[in-house]
């Protein structure tokens, strides 16, 4: 999934992935990692963290740093089910941590219309937009 993302040109780091995974085990009240698999095949995953609002008190915001669905299934019914399962898992965890908001960082590029339909269907509201530029 990494290779097919906007960030696919960045060398994948097993060490960094393992550090993020370790956070989900060592500090599960602050970090969440979910995987949706069919047998041994990973069809989707996500990584989230929770923290306070930088200029306000009393809020706990879940930041969904990544939610990925295998490109081979993302356009079909199975891909929708994988994404929905991940979103539901994120919300369950967020509620268990008394989060007040969930914020998805969406960087799907040309697939934005499909992502927009999905997020609106599950009750999300548009909050600005994401812009990125690869520097060479």
PDB file of N, CA and C in Angstrom, residues 27-31 49-64 90-91 93-103:
ATOM      1  N   UNK A  27       1.485   2.095  24.679  1.00  0.00           N
ATOM      2  CA  UNK A  27       0.658   3.236  25.091  1.00  0.00           C
ATOM      3  C   UNK A  27      -0.678   3.179  24.319  1.00  0.00           C
ATOM      4  N   UNK A  28      -1.463   2.106  24.522  1.00  0.00           N
ATOM      5  CA  UNK A  28      -2.680   1.930  23.724  1.00  0.00           C
ATOM      6  C   UNK A  28      -3.750   2.989  23.970  1.00  0.00           C
ATOM      7  N   UNK A  29      -3.638   3.725  25.062  1.00  0.00           N
ATOM      8  CA  UNK A  29      -4.594   4.801  25.304  1.00  0.00           C
ATOM      9  C   UNK A  29      -4.262   6.044  24.475  1.00  0.00           C
ATOM     10  N   UNK A  30      -3.096   6.090  23.837  1.00  0.00           N
ATOM     11  CA  UNK A  30      -2.691   7.238  23.020  1.00  0.00           C
ATOM     12  C   UNK A  30      -2.498   6.901  21.541  1.00  0.00           C
ATOM     13  N   UNK A  31      -2.326   5.614  21.209  1.00  0.00           N
ATOM     14  CA  UNK A  31      -2.032   5.210  19.826  1.00  0.00           C
ATOM     15  C   UNK A  31      -2.856   3.979  19.461  1.00  0.00           C
ATOM     16  N   UNK A  49      -3.503   8.569  16.555  1.00  0.00           N
ATOM     17  CA  UNK A  49      -3.054   8.996  17.880  1.00  0.00           C
ATOM     18  C   UNK A  49      -4.079   9.973  18.429  1.00  0.00           C
ATOM     19  N   UNK A  50      -4.027  10.186  19.722  1.00  0.00           N
ATOM     20  CA  UNK A  50      -4.973  11.093  20.358  1.00  0.00           C
ATOM     21  C   UNK A  50      -4.206  12.117  21.179  1.00  0.00           C
ATOM     22  N   UNK A  51      -4.698  13.329  21.177  1.00  0.00           N
ATOM     23  CA  UNK A  51      -4.076  14.391  21.960  1.00  0.00           C
ATOM     24  C   UNK A  51      -5.028  15.558  22.104  1.00  0.00           C
ATOM     25  N   UNK A  52      -4.624  16.534  22.879  1.00  0.00           N
ATOM     26  CA  UNK A  52      -5.452  17.706  23.110  1.00  0.00           C
ATOM     27  C   UNK A  52      -5.415  18.670  21.937  1.00  0.00           C
ATOM     28  N   UNK A  53      -6.386  19.570  21.946  1.00  0.00           N
ATOM     29  CA  UNK A  53      -6.443  20.628  20.947  1.00  0.00           C
ATOM     30  C   UNK A  53      -5.415  21.691  21.309  1.00  0.00           C
ATOM     31  N   UNK A  54      -4.613  22.118  20.365  1.00  0.00           N
ATOM     32  CA  UNK A  54      -3.430  22.930  20.676  1.00  0.00           C
ATOM     33  C   UNK A  54      -3.746  24.312  21.247  1.00  0.00           C
ATOM     34  N   UNK A  55      -4.947  24.855  21.044  1.00  0.00           N
ATOM     35  CA  UNK A  55      -5.271  26.166  21.624  1.00  0.00           C
ATOM     36  C   UNK A  55      -6.579  26.130  22.406  1.00  0.00           C
ATOM     37  N   UNK A  56      -6.949  24.960  22.887  1.00  0.00           N
ATOM     38  CA  UNK A  56      -8.175  24.857  23.661  1.00  0.00           C
ATOM     39  C   UNK A  56      -8.047  23.807  24.739  1.00  0.00           C
ATOM     40  N   UNK A  57      -8.938  23.892  25.713  1.00  0.00           N
ATOM     41  CA  UNK A  57      -8.931  22.948  26.827  1.00  0.00           C
ATOM     42  C   UNK A  57     -10.134  22.009  26.736  1.00  0.00           C
ATOM     43  N   UNK A  58      -9.969  20.829  27.291  1.00  0.00           N
ATOM     44  CA  UNK A  58     -11.078  19.902  27.447  1.00  0.00           C
ATOM     45  C   UNK A  58     -11.400  19.043  26.247  1.00  0.00           C
ATOM     46  N   UNK A  59     -10.643  19.148  25.186  1.00  0.00           N
ATOM     47  CA  UNK A  59     -10.904  18.351  23.987  1.00  0.00           C
ATOM     48  C   UNK A  59      -9.832  17.281  23.832  1.00  0.00           C
ATOM     49  N   UNK A  60     -10.231  16.140  23.321  1.00  0.00           N
ATOM     50  CA  UNK A  60      -9.304  15.077  22.950  1.00  0.00           C
ATOM     51  C   UNK A  60      -9.600  14.731  21.494  1.00  0.00           C
ATOM     52  N   UNK A  61      -8.625  14.955  20.645  1.00  0.00           N
ATOM     53  CA  UNK A  61      -8.817  14.780  19.204  1.00  0.00           C
ATOM     54  C   UNK A  61      -8.018  13.582  18.723  1.00  0.00           C
ATOM     55  N   UNK A  62      -8.711  12.681  18.052  1.00  0.00           N
ATOM     56  CA  UNK A  62      -8.058  11.546  17.413  1.00  0.00           C
ATOM     57  C   UNK A  62      -7.621  12.002  16.029  1.00  0.00           C
ATOM     58  N   UNK A  63      -6.350  11.875  15.750  1.00  0.00           N
ATOM     59  CA  UNK A  63      -5.808  12.155  14.421  1.00  0.00           C
ATOM     60  C   UNK A  63      -5.559  10.830  13.729  1.00  0.00           C
ATOM     61  N   UNK A  64      -6.249  10.623  12.620  1.00  0.00           N
ATOM     62  CA  UNK A  64      -6.046   9.417  11.821  1.00  0.00           C
ATOM     63  C   UNK A  64      -4.961   9.770  10.820  1.00  0.00           C
ATOM     64  N   UNK A  90     -11.944   2.718  14.561  1.00  0.00           N
ATOM     65  CA  UNK A  90     -11.398   3.994  15.021  1.00  0.00           C
ATOM     66  C   UNK A  90     -12.398   4.691  15.932  1.00  0.00           C
ATOM     67  N   UNK A  91     -13.663   4.716  15.527  1.00  0.00           N
ATOM     68  CA  UNK A  91     -14.670   5.386  16.351  1.00  0.00           C
ATOM     69  C   UNK A  91     -14.869   4.686  17.695  1.00  0.00           C
ATOM     70  N   UNK A  93     -12.638   2.988  19.369  1.00  0.00           N
ATOM     71  CA  UNK A  93     -11.477   3.336  20.184  1.00  0.00           C
ATOM     72  C   UNK A  93     -11.559   4.784  20.662  1.00  0.00           C
ATOM     73  N   UNK A  94     -11.934   5.696  19.760  1.00  0.00           N
ATOM     74  CA  UNK A  94     -12.026   7.118  20.112  1.00  0.00           C
ATOM     75  C   UNK A  94     -13.015   7.323  21.258  1.00  0.00           C
ATOM     76  N   UNK A  95     -14.168   6.677  21.173  1.00  0.00           N
ATOM     77  CA  UNK A  95     -15.161   6.804  22.250  1.00  0.00           C
ATOM     78  C   UNK A  95     -14.629   6.214  23.558  1.00  0.00           C
ATOM     79  N   UNK A  96     -13.903   5.117  23.465  1.00  0.00           N
ATOM     80  CA  UNK A  96     -13.363   4.494  24.682  1.00  0.00           C
ATOM     81  C   UNK A  96     -12.317   5.377  25.361  1.00  0.00           C
ATOM     82  N   UNK A  97     -11.718   6.277  24.606  1.00  0.00           N
ATOM     83  CA  UNK A  97     -10.721   7.198  25.145  1.00  0.00           C
ATOM     84  C   UNK A  97     -11.328   8.576  25.452  1.00  0.00           C
ATOM     85  N   UNK A  98     -12.650   8.670  25.404  1.00  0.00           N
ATOM     86  CA  UNK A  98     -13.381   9.920  25.641  1.00  0.00           C
ATOM     87  C   UNK A  98     -12.962  11.042  24.681  1.00  0.00           C
ATOM     88  N   UNK A  99     -12.673  10.663  23.448  1.00  0.00           N
ATOM     89  CA  UNK A  99     -12.330  11.662  22.434  1.00  0.00           C
ATOM     90  C   UNK A  99     -13.550  12.530  22.137  1.00  0.00           C
ATOM     91  N   UNK A 100     -13.283  13.774  21.773  1.00  0.00           N
ATOM     92  CA  UNK A 100     -14.350  14.695  21.409  1.00  0.00           C
ATOM     93  C   UNK A 100     -14.477  14.862  19.895  1.00  0.00           C
ATOM     94  N   UNK A 101     -13.429  14.535  19.165  1.00  0.00           N
ATOM     95  CA  UNK A 101     -13.412  14.692  17.710  1.00  0.00           C
ATOM     96  C   UNK A 101     -12.529  13.613  17.076  1.00  0.00           C
ATOM     97  N   UNK A 102     -12.817  13.334  15.822  1.00  0.00           N
ATOM     98  CA  UNK A 102     -11.942  12.488  15.001  1.00  0.00           C
ATOM     99  C   UNK A 102     -11.586  13.307  13.765  1.00  0.00           C
ATOM    100  N   UNK A 103     -10.314  13.347  13.442  1.00  0.00           N
ATOM    101  CA  UNK A 103      -9.838  14.097  12.288  1.00  0.00           C
ATOM    102  C   UNK A 103      -9.050  13.156  11.379  1.00  0.00           C
TER     103      UNK A 103
END
